[in-house]
Amino acid sequence: MLQDVITALQFLTRLPIRSRIPYTELQFGRSVKFFPLAGGVIGGMLAAAAYGLGLAGGVGIHMQAALLIVLEVMLTGGLHCDGYMDTWDGFMSASSREGTLAIMKDSRVGAYGVMALGLLLLWKYSLLLAILPELLPAALWAAPVIARLAVVAAIVSYPYARSQGLGKPFSQYAGRYTLPTAGVFTAVLLFAAGWQGLVAAVAGLAGAGVFANYAANRLGGLTGDVYGAIIEMTEATALTVFLFH
């Protein structure tokens, strides 16, 4: 089990975690249930940073928001942002399934992807400024956890759209208890986020479900890029809930 947790952390974060055990596709599939724990690590570090920046003197709220966004990108290596850009490049640039998948696989970034990411980061930046300071650590703690549960639900609910790909082992080898186990981890982690965490989870999962269904209908399944887009969009949705108090 520990190796599965390590695999989840190594894939979803850029933390310097090493393992001497060779990776297998089955191990990637088994790690999916621990994605919310990886989200908890990311969220915990963001919450701690928000709390520390709030205590530090001379750091304005605009700089705090910018630093928190930079920190999250550093923690994830921008992996999900890349998938988000590729997804919207494909969806906005082509109408056929084959054309969309081809554009998403292209390593070059198009104008639609750049615009989509710019708008997403602008929205996140605005949210970090608008959320009450006393709620911000809880919001930053909860959003990554909820987003990773959302992608677990997408992985187990829809087939993989390609014959091969980075996300294929997750979809192929995730077990029948993957989603219930991830749900339990999420419930425990969100306990500290209060009622806003529960509402954020409902809103985030609902939005992710709608988008995943749309993507699956268009592509005949999901891809690793869509997984990244689901994470980014769910985080933004969950953070939005914390505007209401």
Coordinates of C-alpha atoms in Angstrom, one line a residue:
M1 CA 0.0 0.0 0.0
L2 CA 2.8 2.4 0.9
Q3 CA 4.3 2.0 -2.6
D4 CA 0.9 2.8 -4.1
V5 CA 0.8 6.1 -2.1
I6 CA 4.3 6.9 -3.2
T7 CA 3.3 6.3 -6.8
A8 CA 0.4 8.7 -6.5
L9 CA 2.6 11.3 -5.0
Q10 CA 5.3 10.9 -7.6
F11 CA 2.9 11.2 -10.5
L12 CA 0.7 14.0 -9.2
T13 CA 3.4 16.1 -7.5
R14 CA 7.0 17.2 -8.1
L15 CA 8.0 16.4 -4.5
P16 CA 11.5 14.7 -4.3
I17 CA 10.2 11.2 -3.4
R18 CA 12.3 8.3 -4.5
S19 CA 11.5 4.6 -4.7
R20 CA 13.7 1.6 -5.7
I21 CA 10.7 -0.6 -6.7
P22 CA 10.2 -0.8 -10.5
Y23 CA 6.9 0.6 -11.6
T24 CA 4.3 -1.5 -13.3
E25 CA 1.0 -0.5 -15.0
L26 CA -0.9 -2.4 -12.4
Q27 CA 0.8 -0.3 -9.7
F28 CA -0.3 2.8 -11.5
G29 CA -3.9 1.6 -11.4
R30 CA -3.7 0.7 -7.7
S31 CA -2.4 4.2 -6.9
V32 CA -5.6 5.9 -8.2
K33 CA -7.4 5.3 -4.9
F34 CA -4.8 7.4 -3.1
F35 CA -5.1 10.4 -5.4
P36 CA -7.1 12.4 -2.7
L37 CA -4.2 11.8 -0.3
A38 CA -1.9 13.4 -2.8
G39 CA -4.4 16.2 -3.1
G40 CA -4.2 16.5 0.7
V41 CA -0.5 16.9 0.6
I42 CA -0.7 19.7 -2.0
G43 CA -3.6 21.3 -0.2
G44 CA -1.9 21.1 3.1
M45 CA 1.2 22.9 1.7
L46 CA -0.9 25.6 0.1
A47 CA -2.9 26.1 3.3
A48 CA 0.3 26.4 5.4
A49 CA 1.7 28.9 2.9
A50 CA -1.5 30.9 2.9
Y51 CA -1.4 31.0 6.7
G52 CA 2.2 31.9 6.8
L53 CA 1.8 34.7 4.2
G54 CA -1.1 36.0 6.2
L55 CA 1.1 36.3 9.3
A56 CA 4.0 37.8 7.4
G57 CA 4.2 41.6 7.4
G58 CA 4.7 43.6 4.2
V59 CA 3.2 41.0 1.8
G60 CA 0.2 42.5 0.1
I61 CA -2.8 40.4 -0.8
H62 CA -2.1 40.6 -4.5
M63 CA 1.4 39.3 -4.0
Q64 CA 0.0 36.5 -1.7
A65 CA -2.4 35.4 -4.4
A66 CA 0.2 35.3 -7.1
L67 CA 2.7 33.4 -4.8
L68 CA 0.1 30.8 -4.0
I69 CA -0.7 30.2 -7.7
V70 CA 3.0 29.9 -8.4
L71 CA 3.5 27.5 -5.5
E72 CA 0.7 25.2 -6.8
V73 CA 2.2 25.1 -10.3
M74 CA 5.5 24.2 -8.8
L75 CA 4.1 21.5 -6.6
T76 CA 2.3 19.8 -9.6
G77 CA 4.9 20.7 -12.2
G78 CA 2.1 22.3 -14.3
L79 CA 1.0 18.8 -15.3
H80 CA -2.7 19.5 -15.0
C81 CA -2.4 22.9 -16.6
D82 CA -0.8 21.3 -19.6
G83 CA -3.7 18.8 -19.9
Y84 CA -6.2 21.7 -19.5
M85 CA -4.6 23.6 -22.4
D86 CA -4.4 20.6 -24.7
T87 CA -8.1 19.7 -23.9
W88 CA -9.4 23.1 -24.9
D89 CA -7.1 23.4 -27.9
G90 CA -8.7 20.2 -29.1
F91 CA -12.3 21.0 -28.3
M92 CA -12.2 24.5 -29.7
S93 CA -10.1 23.7 -32.8
A94 CA -11.8 20.6 -34.3
S95 CA -15.2 19.0 -34.6
S96 CA -14.4 15.4 -35.4
R97 CA -13.2 12.9 -32.8
E98 CA -10.1 12.1 -34.7
G99 CA -9.3 15.7 -35.3
T100 CA -9.8 16.6 -31.6
L101 CA -7.6 13.7 -30.4
A102 CA -4.9 14.7 -32.9
I103 CA -4.8 18.3 -31.8
M104 CA -4.7 17.3 -28.1
K105 CA -1.7 15.0 -28.8
D106 CA 0.2 17.8 -30.6
S107 CA 3.0 19.0 -28.3
R108 CA 2.5 22.6 -29.6
V109 CA 0.2 24.9 -27.7
G110 CA -2.5 26.7 -29.7
A111 CA -4.2 30.0 -29.1
Y112 CA -7.3 28.5 -27.6
G113 CA -5.2 26.6 -25.0
V114 CA -3.3 29.8 -24.0
M115 CA -6.6 31.7 -23.7
A116 CA -8.2 29.0 -21.7
L117 CA -5.3 28.8 -19.2
G118 CA -5.1 32.6 -19.0
L119 CA -8.8 32.8 -18.0
L120 CA -8.5 30.0 -15.6
L121 CA -5.5 31.5 -13.8
L122 CA -7.2 34.9 -13.8
W123 CA -10.3 33.3 -12.2
K124 CA -8.2 31.5 -9.5
Y125 CA -6.3 34.7 -8.8
S126 CA -9.5 36.6 -8.4
L127 CA -10.9 33.9 -6.1
L128 CA -7.8 34.0 -3.8
L129 CA -8.3 37.8 -3.5
A130 CA -12.1 37.5 -2.8
I131 CA -12.2 34.6 -0.3
L132 CA -12.2 35.8 3.3
P133 CA -8.7 35.5 4.8
E134 CA -10.0 33.3 7.6
L135 CA -11.5 30.8 5.1
L136 CA -8.6 30.8 2.6
P137 CA -6.5 28.0 4.3
A138 CA -9.5 25.7 4.4
A139 CA -10.4 26.5 0.8
L140 CA -6.8 25.8 -0.4
W141 CA -6.8 22.6 1.7
A142 CA -10.1 21.3 0.3
A143 CA -10.0 22.2 -3.4
P144 CA -7.1 19.9 -4.4
V145 CA -8.6 17.0 -2.4
I146 CA -12.0 17.4 -4.1
A147 CA -10.4 17.7 -7.5
R148 CA -8.5 14.5 -7.1
L149 CA -11.6 12.6 -6.1
A150 CA -13.3 14.0 -9.1
V151 CA -10.7 12.6 -11.4
V152 CA -10.9 9.3 -9.7
A153 CA -14.6 9.2 -10.4
A154 CA -13.9 10.0 -14.0
I155 CA -11.2 7.4 -14.3
V156 CA -13.4 4.6 -13.1
S157 CA -16.6 5.7 -14.8
Y158 CA -15.4 6.2 -18.4
P159 CA -13.2 4.2 -20.8
Y160 CA -9.9 5.5 -22.1
A161 CA -10.3 7.1 -25.5
R162 CA -7.0 6.0 -26.9
S163 CA -5.5 2.6 -27.4
Q164 CA -2.5 3.8 -25.4
G165 CA -1.4 6.9 -23.4
L166 CA 0.0 8.2 -20.2
G167 CA -3.4 7.8 -18.4
K168 CA -4.3 4.4 -19.9
P169 CA -3.0 2.3 -17.0
F170 CA -5.0 4.3 -14.5
S171 CA -8.2 3.5 -16.3
Q172 CA -7.3 -0.1 -17.2
Y173 CA -6.2 -1.2 -13.7
A174 CA -8.2 0.8 -11.3
G175 CA -10.2 -1.7 -9.2
R176 CA -13.8 -1.9 -8.1
Y177 CA -13.1 -0.5 -4.7
T178 CA -11.0 2.4 -6.0
L179 CA -13.8 5.1 -5.9
P180 CA -15.3 4.0 -2.5
T181 CA -11.8 4.0 -1.0
A182 CA -10.9 7.4 -2.5
G183 CA -14.3 8.7 -1.2
V184 CA -13.5 7.6 2.4
F185 CA -10.1 9.3 2.2
T186 CA -11.7 12.5 0.9
A187 CA -14.4 12.5 3.6
V188 CA -11.8 12.3 6.3
L189 CA -9.6 15.0 4.8
L190 CA -12.5 17.4 4.3
F191 CA -13.7 17.1 7.8
A192 CA -11.5 20.1 8.8
A193 CA -13.0 22.2 6.0
G194 CA -16.4 22.5 7.6
W195 CA -19.7 22.7 5.7
Q196 CA -18.1 24.7 2.9
G197 CA -16.0 21.7 2.2
L198 CA -19.0 19.5 1.8
V199 CA -20.8 22.0 -0.4
A200 CA -17.6 22.5 -2.5
A201 CA -17.3 18.7 -2.9
V202 CA -20.9 18.4 -4.2
A203 CA -20.5 21.3 -6.6
G204 CA -17.1 20.2 -7.8
L205 CA -18.1 16.6 -8.4
A206 CA -21.3 17.7 -10.2
G207 CA -19.4 20.0 -12.5
A208 CA -16.8 17.4 -13.1
G209 CA -19.4 14.9 -13.9
V210 CA -21.1 17.1 -16.5
F211 CA -17.7 17.9 -18.2
A212 CA -16.5 14.3 -18.1
N213 CA -19.8 13.2 -19.7
Y214 CA -19.5 15.8 -22.4
A215 CA -15.8 14.9 -23.1
A216 CA -16.6 11.1 -23.2
N217 CA -19.5 11.6 -25.6
R218 CA -17.2 13.7 -27.9
L219 CA -14.1 11.5 -27.7
G220 CA -15.6 8.1 -27.1
G221 CA -13.9 8.1 -23.7
L222 CA -11.4 10.2 -21.7
T223 CA -7.7 10.9 -22.0
G224 CA -4.9 12.0 -19.7
D225 CA -5.4 15.5 -20.9
V226 CA -9.0 15.5 -20.0
Y227 CA -8.1 14.1 -16.5
G228 CA -5.9 17.2 -16.1
A229 CA -8.7 19.5 -17.2
I230 CA -11.1 17.9 -14.8
I231 CA -8.7 18.5 -11.9
E232 CA -8.1 22.2 -12.8
M233 CA -11.8 22.9 -13.4
T234 CA -12.9 21.1 -10.2
E235 CA -10.4 23.1 -8.1
A236 CA -11.7 26.3 -9.5
T237 CA -15.3 25.3 -8.8
A238 CA -14.5 24.2 -5.3
L239 CA -12.7 27.5 -4.5
T240 CA -15.7 29.4 -5.9
V241 CA -17.9 27.8 -3.2
F242 CA -15.8 29.4 -0.5
L243 CA -16.9 32.8 -1.7
F244 CA -20.2 32.2 0.1
H245 CA -20.0 32.2 3.9

